[in-house]
Short mmCIF file of C-alpha atoms and ligand atoms in Angstrom, two decimals:
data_model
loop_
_atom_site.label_atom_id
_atom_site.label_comp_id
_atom_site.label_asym_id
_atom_site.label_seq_id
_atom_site.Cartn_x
_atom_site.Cartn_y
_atom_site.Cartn_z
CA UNK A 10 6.92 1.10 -10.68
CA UNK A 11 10.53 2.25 -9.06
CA UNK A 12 10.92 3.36 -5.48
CA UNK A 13 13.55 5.30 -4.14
CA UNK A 14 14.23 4.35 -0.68
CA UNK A 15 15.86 6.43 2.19
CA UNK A 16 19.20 5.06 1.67
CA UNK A 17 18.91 5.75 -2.40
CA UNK A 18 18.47 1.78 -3.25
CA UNK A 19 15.82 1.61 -5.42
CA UNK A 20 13.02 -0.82 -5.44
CA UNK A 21 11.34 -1.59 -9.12
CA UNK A 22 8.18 -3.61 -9.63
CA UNK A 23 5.97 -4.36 -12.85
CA UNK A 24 3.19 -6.58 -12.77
CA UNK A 25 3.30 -8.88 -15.63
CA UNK A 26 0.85 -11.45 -16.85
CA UNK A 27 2.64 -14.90 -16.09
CA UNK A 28 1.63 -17.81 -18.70
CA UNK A 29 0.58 -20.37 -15.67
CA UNK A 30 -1.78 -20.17 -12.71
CA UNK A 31 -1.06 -18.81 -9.18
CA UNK A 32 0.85 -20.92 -7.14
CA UNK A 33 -1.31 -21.07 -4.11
CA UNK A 34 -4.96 -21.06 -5.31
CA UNK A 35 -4.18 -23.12 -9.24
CA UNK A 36 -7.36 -20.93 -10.02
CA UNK A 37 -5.85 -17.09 -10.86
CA UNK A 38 -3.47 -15.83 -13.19
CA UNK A 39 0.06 -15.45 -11.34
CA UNK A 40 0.87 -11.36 -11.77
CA UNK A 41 3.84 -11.08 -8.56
CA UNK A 42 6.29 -13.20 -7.02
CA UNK A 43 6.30 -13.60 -3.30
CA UNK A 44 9.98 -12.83 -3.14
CA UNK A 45 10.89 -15.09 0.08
CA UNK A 46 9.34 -17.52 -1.27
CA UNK A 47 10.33 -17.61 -4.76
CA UNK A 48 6.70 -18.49 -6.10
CA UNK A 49 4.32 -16.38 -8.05
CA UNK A 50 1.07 -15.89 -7.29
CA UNK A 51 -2.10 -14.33 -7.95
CA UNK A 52 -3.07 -10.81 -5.88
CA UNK A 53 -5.25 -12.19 -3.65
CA UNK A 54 -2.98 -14.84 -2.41
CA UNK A 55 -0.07 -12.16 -2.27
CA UNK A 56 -1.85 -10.14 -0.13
CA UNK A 57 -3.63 -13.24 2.09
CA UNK A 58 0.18 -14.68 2.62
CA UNK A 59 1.51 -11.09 3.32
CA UNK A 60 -1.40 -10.22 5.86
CA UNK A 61 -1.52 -13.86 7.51
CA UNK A 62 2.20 -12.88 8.44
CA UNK A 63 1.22 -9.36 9.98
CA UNK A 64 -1.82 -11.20 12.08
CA UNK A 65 1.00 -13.97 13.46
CA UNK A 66 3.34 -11.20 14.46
CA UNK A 67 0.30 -9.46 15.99
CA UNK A 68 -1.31 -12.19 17.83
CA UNK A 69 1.53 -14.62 19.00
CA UNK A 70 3.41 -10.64 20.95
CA UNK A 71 -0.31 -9.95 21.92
CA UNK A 72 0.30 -6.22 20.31
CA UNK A 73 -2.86 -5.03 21.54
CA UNK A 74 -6.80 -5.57 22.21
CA UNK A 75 -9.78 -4.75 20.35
CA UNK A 76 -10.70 -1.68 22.70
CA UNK A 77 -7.34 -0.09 22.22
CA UNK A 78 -7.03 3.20 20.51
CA UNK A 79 -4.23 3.00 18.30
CA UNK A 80 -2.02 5.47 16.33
CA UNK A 81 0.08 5.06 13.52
CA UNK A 82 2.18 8.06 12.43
CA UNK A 83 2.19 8.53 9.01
CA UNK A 84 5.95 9.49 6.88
CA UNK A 85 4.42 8.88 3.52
CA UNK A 86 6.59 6.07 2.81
CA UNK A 87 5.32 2.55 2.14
CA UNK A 88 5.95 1.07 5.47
CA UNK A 89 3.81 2.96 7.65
CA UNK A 90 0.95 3.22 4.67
CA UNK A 91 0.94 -0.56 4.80
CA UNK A 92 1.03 -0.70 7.92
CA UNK A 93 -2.51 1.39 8.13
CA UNK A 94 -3.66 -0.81 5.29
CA UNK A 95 -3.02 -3.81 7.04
CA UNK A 96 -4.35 -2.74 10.25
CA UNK A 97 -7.74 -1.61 8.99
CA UNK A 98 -8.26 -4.75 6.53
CA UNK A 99 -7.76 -7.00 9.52
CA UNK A 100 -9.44 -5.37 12.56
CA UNK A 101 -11.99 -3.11 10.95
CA UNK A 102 -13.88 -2.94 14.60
CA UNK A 103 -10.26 -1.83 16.05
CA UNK A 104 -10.00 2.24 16.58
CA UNK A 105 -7.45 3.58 14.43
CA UNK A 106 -6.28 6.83 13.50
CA UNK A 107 -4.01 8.27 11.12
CA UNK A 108 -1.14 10.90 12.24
CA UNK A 109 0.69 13.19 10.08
CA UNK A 110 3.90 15.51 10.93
CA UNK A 111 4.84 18.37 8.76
CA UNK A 112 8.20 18.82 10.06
CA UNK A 113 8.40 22.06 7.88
CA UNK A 114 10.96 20.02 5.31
CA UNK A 115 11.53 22.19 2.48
CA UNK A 116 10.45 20.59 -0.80
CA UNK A 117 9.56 17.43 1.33
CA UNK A 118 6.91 17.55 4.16
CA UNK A 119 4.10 20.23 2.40
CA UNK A 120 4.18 16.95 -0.58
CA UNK A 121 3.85 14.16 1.39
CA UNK A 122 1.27 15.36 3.89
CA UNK A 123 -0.71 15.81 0.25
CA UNK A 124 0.12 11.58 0.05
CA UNK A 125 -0.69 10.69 3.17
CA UNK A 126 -4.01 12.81 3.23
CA UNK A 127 -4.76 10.70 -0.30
CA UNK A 128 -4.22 7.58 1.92
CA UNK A 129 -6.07 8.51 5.04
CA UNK A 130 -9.03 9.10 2.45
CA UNK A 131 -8.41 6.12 0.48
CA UNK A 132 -8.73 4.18 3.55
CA UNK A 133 -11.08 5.77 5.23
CA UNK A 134 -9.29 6.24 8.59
CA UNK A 135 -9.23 9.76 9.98
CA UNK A 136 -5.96 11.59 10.07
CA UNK A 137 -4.74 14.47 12.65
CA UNK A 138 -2.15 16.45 10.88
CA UNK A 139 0.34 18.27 13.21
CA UNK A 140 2.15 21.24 11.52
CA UNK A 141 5.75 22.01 13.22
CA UNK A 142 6.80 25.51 11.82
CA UNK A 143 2.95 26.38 12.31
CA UNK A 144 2.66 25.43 15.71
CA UNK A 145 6.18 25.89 17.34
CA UNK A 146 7.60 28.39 15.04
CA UNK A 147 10.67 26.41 13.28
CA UNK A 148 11.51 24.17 10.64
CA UNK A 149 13.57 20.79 11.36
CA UNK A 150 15.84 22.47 8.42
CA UNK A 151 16.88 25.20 10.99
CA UNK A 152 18.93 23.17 12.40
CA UNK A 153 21.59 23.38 9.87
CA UNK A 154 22.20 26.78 11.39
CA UNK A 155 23.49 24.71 14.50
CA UNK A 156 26.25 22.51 15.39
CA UNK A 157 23.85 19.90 14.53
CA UNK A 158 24.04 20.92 11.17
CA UNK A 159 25.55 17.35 10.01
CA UNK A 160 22.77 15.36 12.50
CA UNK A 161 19.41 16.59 11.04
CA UNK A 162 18.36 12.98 11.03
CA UNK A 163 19.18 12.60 14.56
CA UNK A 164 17.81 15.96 15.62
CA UNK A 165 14.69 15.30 13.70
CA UNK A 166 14.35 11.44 15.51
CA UNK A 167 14.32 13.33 19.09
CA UNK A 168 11.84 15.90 18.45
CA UNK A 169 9.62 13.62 16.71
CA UNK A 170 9.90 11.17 20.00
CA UNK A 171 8.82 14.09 21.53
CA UNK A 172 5.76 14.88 19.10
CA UNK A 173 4.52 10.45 19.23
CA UNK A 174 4.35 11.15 23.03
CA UNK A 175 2.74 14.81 22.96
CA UNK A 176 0.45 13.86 19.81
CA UNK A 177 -0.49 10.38 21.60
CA UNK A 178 -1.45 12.13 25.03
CA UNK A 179 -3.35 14.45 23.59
CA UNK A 180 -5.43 11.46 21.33
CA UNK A 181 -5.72 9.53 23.93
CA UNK A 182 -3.72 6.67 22.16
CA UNK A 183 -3.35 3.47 23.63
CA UNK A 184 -1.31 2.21 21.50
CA UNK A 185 1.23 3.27 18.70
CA UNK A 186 2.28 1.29 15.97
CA UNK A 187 5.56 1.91 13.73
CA UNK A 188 6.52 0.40 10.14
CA UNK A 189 9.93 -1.06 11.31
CA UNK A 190 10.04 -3.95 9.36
CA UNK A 191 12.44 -6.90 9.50
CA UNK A 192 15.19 -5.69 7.61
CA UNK A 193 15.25 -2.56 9.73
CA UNK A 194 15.50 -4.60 12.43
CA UNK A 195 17.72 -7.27 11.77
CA UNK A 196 20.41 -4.34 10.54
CA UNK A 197 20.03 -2.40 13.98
CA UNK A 198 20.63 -5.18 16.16
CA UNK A 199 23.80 -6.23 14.05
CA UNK A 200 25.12 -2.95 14.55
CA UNK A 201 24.16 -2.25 17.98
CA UNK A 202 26.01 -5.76 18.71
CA UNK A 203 29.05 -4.51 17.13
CA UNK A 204 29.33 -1.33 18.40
CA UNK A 205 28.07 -3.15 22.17
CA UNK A 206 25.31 -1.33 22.49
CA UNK A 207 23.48 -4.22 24.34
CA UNK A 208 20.64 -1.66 26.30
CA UNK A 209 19.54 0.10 23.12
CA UNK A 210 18.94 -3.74 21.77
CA UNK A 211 16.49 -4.26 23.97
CA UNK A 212 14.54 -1.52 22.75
CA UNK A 213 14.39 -3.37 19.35
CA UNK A 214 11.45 -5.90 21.24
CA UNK A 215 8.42 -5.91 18.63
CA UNK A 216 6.53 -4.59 21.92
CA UNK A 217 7.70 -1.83 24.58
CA UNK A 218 5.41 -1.58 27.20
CA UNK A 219 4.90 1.68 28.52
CA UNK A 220 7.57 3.42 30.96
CA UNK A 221 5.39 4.86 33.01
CA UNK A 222 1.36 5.54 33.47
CA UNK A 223 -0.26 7.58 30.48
CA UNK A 224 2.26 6.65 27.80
CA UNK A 225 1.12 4.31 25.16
CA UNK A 226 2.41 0.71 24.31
CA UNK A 227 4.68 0.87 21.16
CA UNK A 228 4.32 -2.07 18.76
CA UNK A 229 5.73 -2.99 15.78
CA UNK A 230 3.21 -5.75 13.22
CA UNK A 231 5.83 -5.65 10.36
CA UNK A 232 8.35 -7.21 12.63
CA UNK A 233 8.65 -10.12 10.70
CA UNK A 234 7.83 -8.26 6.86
CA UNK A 235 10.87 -8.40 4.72
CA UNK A 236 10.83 -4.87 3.29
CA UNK A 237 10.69 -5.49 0.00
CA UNK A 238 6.98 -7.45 0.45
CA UNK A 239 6.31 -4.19 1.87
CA UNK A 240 6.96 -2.05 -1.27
CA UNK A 241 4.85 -5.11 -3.39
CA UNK A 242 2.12 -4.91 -1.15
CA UNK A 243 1.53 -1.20 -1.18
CA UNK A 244 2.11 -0.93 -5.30
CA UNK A 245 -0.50 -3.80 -5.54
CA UNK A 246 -2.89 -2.50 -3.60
CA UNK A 247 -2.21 1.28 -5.28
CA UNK A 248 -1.83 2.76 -1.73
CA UNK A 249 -0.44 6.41 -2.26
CA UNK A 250 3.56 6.78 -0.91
CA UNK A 251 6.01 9.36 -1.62
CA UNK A 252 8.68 8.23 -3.98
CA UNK A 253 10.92 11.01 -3.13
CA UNK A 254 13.30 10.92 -0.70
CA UNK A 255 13.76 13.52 2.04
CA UNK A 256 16.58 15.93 1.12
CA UNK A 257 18.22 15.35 4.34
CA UNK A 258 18.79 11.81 3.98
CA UNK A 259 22.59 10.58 3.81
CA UNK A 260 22.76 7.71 1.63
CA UNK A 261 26.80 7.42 1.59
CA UNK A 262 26.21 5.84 5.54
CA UNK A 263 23.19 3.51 5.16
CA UNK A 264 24.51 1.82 2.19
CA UNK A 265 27.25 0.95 4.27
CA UNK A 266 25.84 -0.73 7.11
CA UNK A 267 23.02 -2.86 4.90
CA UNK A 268 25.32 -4.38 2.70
CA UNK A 269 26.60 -6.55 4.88
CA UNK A 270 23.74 -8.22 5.83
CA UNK A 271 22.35 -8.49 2.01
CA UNK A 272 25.77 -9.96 1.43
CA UNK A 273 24.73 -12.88 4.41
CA UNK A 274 21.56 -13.29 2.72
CA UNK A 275 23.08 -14.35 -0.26
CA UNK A 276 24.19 -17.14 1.46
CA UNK A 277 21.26 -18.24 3.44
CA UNK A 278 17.85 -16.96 2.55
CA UNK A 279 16.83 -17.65 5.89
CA UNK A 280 19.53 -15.66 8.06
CA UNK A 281 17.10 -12.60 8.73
CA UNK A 282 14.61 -14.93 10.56
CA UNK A 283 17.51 -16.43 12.25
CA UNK A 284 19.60 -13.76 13.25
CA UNK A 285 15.97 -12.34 14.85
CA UNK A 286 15.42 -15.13 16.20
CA UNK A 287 19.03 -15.61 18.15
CA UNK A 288 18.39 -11.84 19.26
CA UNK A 289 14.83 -12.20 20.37
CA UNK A 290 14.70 -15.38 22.34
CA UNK A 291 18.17 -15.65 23.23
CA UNK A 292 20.57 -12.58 23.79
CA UNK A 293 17.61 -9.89 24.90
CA UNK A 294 16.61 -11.80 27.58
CA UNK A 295 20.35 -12.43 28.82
CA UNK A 296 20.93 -8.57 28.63
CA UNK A 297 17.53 -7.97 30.49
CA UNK A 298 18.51 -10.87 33.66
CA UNK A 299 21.76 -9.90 33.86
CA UNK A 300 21.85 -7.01 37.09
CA UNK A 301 23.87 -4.70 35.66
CA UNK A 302 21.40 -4.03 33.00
CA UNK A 303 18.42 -4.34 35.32
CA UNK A 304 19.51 -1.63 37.24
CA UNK A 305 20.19 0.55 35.04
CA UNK A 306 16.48 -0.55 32.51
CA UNK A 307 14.77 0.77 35.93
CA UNK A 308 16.25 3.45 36.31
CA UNK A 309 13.29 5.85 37.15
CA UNK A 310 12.11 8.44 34.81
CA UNK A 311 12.73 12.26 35.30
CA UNK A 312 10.40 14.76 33.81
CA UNK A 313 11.64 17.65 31.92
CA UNK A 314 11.46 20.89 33.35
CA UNK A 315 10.87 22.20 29.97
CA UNK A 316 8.02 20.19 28.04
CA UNK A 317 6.74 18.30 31.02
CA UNK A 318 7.71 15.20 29.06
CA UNK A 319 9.59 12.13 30.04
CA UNK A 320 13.96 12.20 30.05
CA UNK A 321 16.32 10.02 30.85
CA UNK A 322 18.79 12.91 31.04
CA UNK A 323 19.83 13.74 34.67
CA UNK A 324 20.01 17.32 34.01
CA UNK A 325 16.00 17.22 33.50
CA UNK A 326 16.43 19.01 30.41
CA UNK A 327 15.55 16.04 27.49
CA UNK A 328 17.80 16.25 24.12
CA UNK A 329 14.60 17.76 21.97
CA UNK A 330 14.28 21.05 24.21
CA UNK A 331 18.21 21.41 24.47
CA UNK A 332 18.38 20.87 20.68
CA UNK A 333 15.22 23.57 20.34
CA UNK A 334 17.19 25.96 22.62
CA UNK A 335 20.43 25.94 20.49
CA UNK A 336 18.00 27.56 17.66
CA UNK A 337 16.71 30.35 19.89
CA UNK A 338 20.52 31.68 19.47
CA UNK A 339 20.26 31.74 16.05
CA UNK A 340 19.26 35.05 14.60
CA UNK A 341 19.20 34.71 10.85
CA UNK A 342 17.72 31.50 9.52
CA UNK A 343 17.51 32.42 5.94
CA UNK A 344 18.38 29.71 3.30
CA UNK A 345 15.84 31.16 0.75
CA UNK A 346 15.38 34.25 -1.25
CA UNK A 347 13.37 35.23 -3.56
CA UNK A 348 14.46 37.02 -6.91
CA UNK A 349 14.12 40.68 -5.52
CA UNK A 350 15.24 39.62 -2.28
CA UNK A 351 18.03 38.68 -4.05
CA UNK A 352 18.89 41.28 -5.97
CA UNK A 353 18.79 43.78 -2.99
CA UNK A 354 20.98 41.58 -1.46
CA UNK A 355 23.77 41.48 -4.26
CA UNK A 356 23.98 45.22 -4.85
CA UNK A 357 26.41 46.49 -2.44
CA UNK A 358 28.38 43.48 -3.12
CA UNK A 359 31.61 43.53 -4.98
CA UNK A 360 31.06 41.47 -8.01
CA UNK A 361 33.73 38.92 -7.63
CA UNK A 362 32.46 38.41 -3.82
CA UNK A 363 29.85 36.09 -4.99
CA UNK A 364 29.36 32.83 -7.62
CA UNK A 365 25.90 31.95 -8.74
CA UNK A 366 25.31 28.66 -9.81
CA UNK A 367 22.18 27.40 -11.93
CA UNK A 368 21.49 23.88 -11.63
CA UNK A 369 20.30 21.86 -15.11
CA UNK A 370 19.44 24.36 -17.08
CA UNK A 371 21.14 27.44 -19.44
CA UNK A 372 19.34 30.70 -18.63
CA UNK A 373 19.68 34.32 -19.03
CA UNK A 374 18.57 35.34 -16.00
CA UNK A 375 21.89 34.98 -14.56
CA UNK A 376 24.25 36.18 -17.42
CA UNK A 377 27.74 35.32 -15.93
CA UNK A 378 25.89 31.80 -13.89
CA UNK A 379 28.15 28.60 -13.49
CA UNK A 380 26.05 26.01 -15.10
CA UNK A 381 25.51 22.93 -12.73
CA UNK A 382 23.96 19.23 -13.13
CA UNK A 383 22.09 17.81 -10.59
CA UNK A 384 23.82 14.45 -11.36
CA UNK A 385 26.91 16.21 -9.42
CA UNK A 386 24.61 15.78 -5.93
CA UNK A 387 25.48 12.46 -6.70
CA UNK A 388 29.50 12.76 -6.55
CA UNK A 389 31.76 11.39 -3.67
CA UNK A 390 32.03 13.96 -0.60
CA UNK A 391 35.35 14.66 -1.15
CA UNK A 392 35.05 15.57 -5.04
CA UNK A 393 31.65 17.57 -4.17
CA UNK A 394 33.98 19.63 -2.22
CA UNK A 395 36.87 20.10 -4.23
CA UNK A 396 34.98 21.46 -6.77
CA UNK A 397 33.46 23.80 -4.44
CA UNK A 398 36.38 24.78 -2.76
CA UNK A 399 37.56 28.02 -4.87
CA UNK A 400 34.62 29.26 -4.05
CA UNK A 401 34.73 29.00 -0.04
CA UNK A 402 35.55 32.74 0.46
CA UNK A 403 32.64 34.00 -1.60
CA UNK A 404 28.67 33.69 -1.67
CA UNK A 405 27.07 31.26 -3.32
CA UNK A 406 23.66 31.21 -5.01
CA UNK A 407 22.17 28.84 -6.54
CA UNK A 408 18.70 29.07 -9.18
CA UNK A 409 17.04 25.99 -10.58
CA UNK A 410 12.91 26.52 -12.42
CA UNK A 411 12.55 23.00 -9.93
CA UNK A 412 13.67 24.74 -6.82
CA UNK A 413 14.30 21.45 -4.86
CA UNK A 414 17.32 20.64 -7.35
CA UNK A 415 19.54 23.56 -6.58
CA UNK A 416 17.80 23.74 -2.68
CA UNK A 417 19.92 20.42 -2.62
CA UNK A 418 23.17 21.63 -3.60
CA UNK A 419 22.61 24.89 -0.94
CA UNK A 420 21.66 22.07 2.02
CA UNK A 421 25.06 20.14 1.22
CA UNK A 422 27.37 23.08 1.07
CA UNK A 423 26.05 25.22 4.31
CA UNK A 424 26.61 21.53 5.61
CA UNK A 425 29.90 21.87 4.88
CA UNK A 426 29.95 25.68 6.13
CA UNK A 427 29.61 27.27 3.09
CA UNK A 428 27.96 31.03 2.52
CA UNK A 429 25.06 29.84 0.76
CA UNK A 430 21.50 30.67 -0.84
CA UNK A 431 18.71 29.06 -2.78
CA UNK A 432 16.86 31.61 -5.48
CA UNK A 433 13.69 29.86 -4.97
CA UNK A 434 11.06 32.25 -7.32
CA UNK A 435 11.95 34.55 -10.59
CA UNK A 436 9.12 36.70 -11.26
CA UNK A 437 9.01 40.18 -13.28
ZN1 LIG B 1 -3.94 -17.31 -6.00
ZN1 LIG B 2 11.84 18.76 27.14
#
């Protein structure tokens, strides 16, 4: 099995029959490696060693107690499916509930809430799905019509904050529990110590106690979970995960940032534990004694005058509602059309005013189309423009039969504040 992550690495795993026992138990045939450890092992023993980890992590940060109610918000990825996995195979008598957020991502959300309802059932752990354009009336991909247009991931982090809190309330949560997983964390910190970012590090503790009364404790049981166990857990045990990635994702500036630290662990298997370790029990707790930081970590807690929910902003407006309040300006929030729509649209139009493009396929729908492959999403920036660029002063349309393909090159190119359109249905 292959898995594309967020950042476009991909992930492969096959299960093969090894010629020699399991490492662990001598008893079982070994089918997986145990990549930290460099052994191979039998399932069982994969996922005892893998769990045993998860139920340290939980135990020695006391994440929570049996009577707690805790959430886990679902992304239908394989971190926060394990995560529910885990959870439920170790403290059955533990209340647990599943939480899903369609944040109205074209060709994205409507198939992974599908995923995650497939896991929720699997498991048998009931899920509360929360549907964004349903219930508030926009789509996070409306925010390309805003001068956020190149932060949708950061947009999207703020108003989902939001939703954990709302959505948590409203359960009466006691706890929440996130996938972030070592890797994830080991990364952040690095970069947050480069760029001196010392109070966000503290916020990287595997457990954040609540802020005030009525929010929930957030934890974090894959603390110490290298991802990639993560991904060989969940294909073992045939948990359901998306293995697409969300169209919104910008590989080019991950990459960056996570090779450095794969580079280190080259080196020294070990340096992910250790950096974690120097972080955890030795710089966090300098940042949180020193006064200048203490001041400033108790700062109290305004309420915005808009949701009701908790802001550090001073203005008592918090960054989701003045984010939400850019798109009330926006009149026209059309990206798709379909064919008719289309057509009406083109016919007072001077011919050589617009360029449609059709992404991997020839067709006749289109007679004078631009052919286009899909491989060309994959192009630097600055040649995905050039191309493009002749083409700045006119509108663009773009046709694929699989919709997502050419909805991809139309999310790029308004990015880049181009006149653009998807064709997303040709019917007769
Ligand atoms: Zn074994
Ligand atoms: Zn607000």
């Amino acid at each position: 099995m292959k898995y594309i992550k967020s950042d476009y690495e991909v992930f492969e795993l096959e299960l093969k029959s090894y010629p020699f026992p399991c490492k662990l138990c001598k008893k079982e045939q070994a089918i997986i490696e145990i990549p930290s450890q460099k052994i191979k092992v039998c399932k069982d023993c994969y996922n005892q060693f893998f769990e045993n980890r998860i139920k340290k992590a939980i135990e020695s940060y006391k994440m929570f107690k049996t009577y707690d109610k805790i959430g886990v918000f679902l992304s239908g990825g394989k971190d926060s499916a394990t995560l529910l996995a885990v959870l439920k195979k170790l403290y059955p008598e533990v209340a647990l509930q599943g939480i899903y957020i369609n944040l109205g991502i074209r060709y994205y959300s409507d198939k992974a809430e599908e995923v995650v309802i497939k896991l929720c059932k699997k498991l048998n752990v009931p899920l509360y799905i929360y549907n964004l354009p349903k219930e508030e009336n926009f789509r996070i991909d409306d925010f390309i019509f805003t001068y956020f247009k190149n932060k949708i991931c950061s947009v999207c982090g703020a108003i989902k904050r939001y939703l954990f809190s709302k959505i948590a309330k409203n359960l009466g949560l006691t706890v929440i529990a996130t996938g972030h997983h070592l890797d994830d964390t080991v990364s952040t910190m690095l970069n947050l110590f480069f760029q001196g970012d010392f109070e966000s590090l503290v916020k990287l503790e595997p457990v954040l106690k609540p802020l005030y009364t009525g929010q929930a404790t957030k934890i974090k049981p894959l603390y110490t979970t290298p991802e990639k166990e993560i991904f060989f857990y969940a294909v073992l045990n045939e948990l359901p995960i998306v293995n697409f990635v969300c169209p919104h994702a910008d590989f080019t500036s991950i990459k960056k940032k996570k090779k450095f630290l794969e580079d280190l662990s080259k080196e020294n298997r070990q340096i992910k534990y250790q950096l974690l370790s120097v972080f955890l029990k030795k710089l966090i707790p300098l940042i949180k004694s020193h006064p200048q930081y203490k001041e400033k970590l108790v700062q109290p807690v305004n309420i915005c005058i808009k949701c009701g929910e908790a802001t550090s902003s001073s203005d008592q407006i918090c960054s989701r509602c003045k984010r939400i309040a850019l798109l009330n300006k926006v009149s026209d929030k059309t990206l798709e059309l379909s064919y008719q729509e289309f057509l009406k649209y083109v016919e007072k139009l001077d011919k050589e005013k617009i360029a449609i493009f059709v992404v991997n396929e020839e067709t006749d729908i289109f007679p004078n189309a631009i052919y286009i492959s899909s491989e060309f999403l994959n192009v630097s920036k600055r040649k995905f423009l050039k191309f493009f660029k002749p083409y700045k002063d006119k509108i663009l349309f773009f046709y694929s039969s699989d919709p997502k393909q050419s909805y991809l090159f139309v999310l790029k190119l308004k990015k880049a504040g181009f006149k653009v359109f998807n064709i997303k249905s040709v019917s007769f």
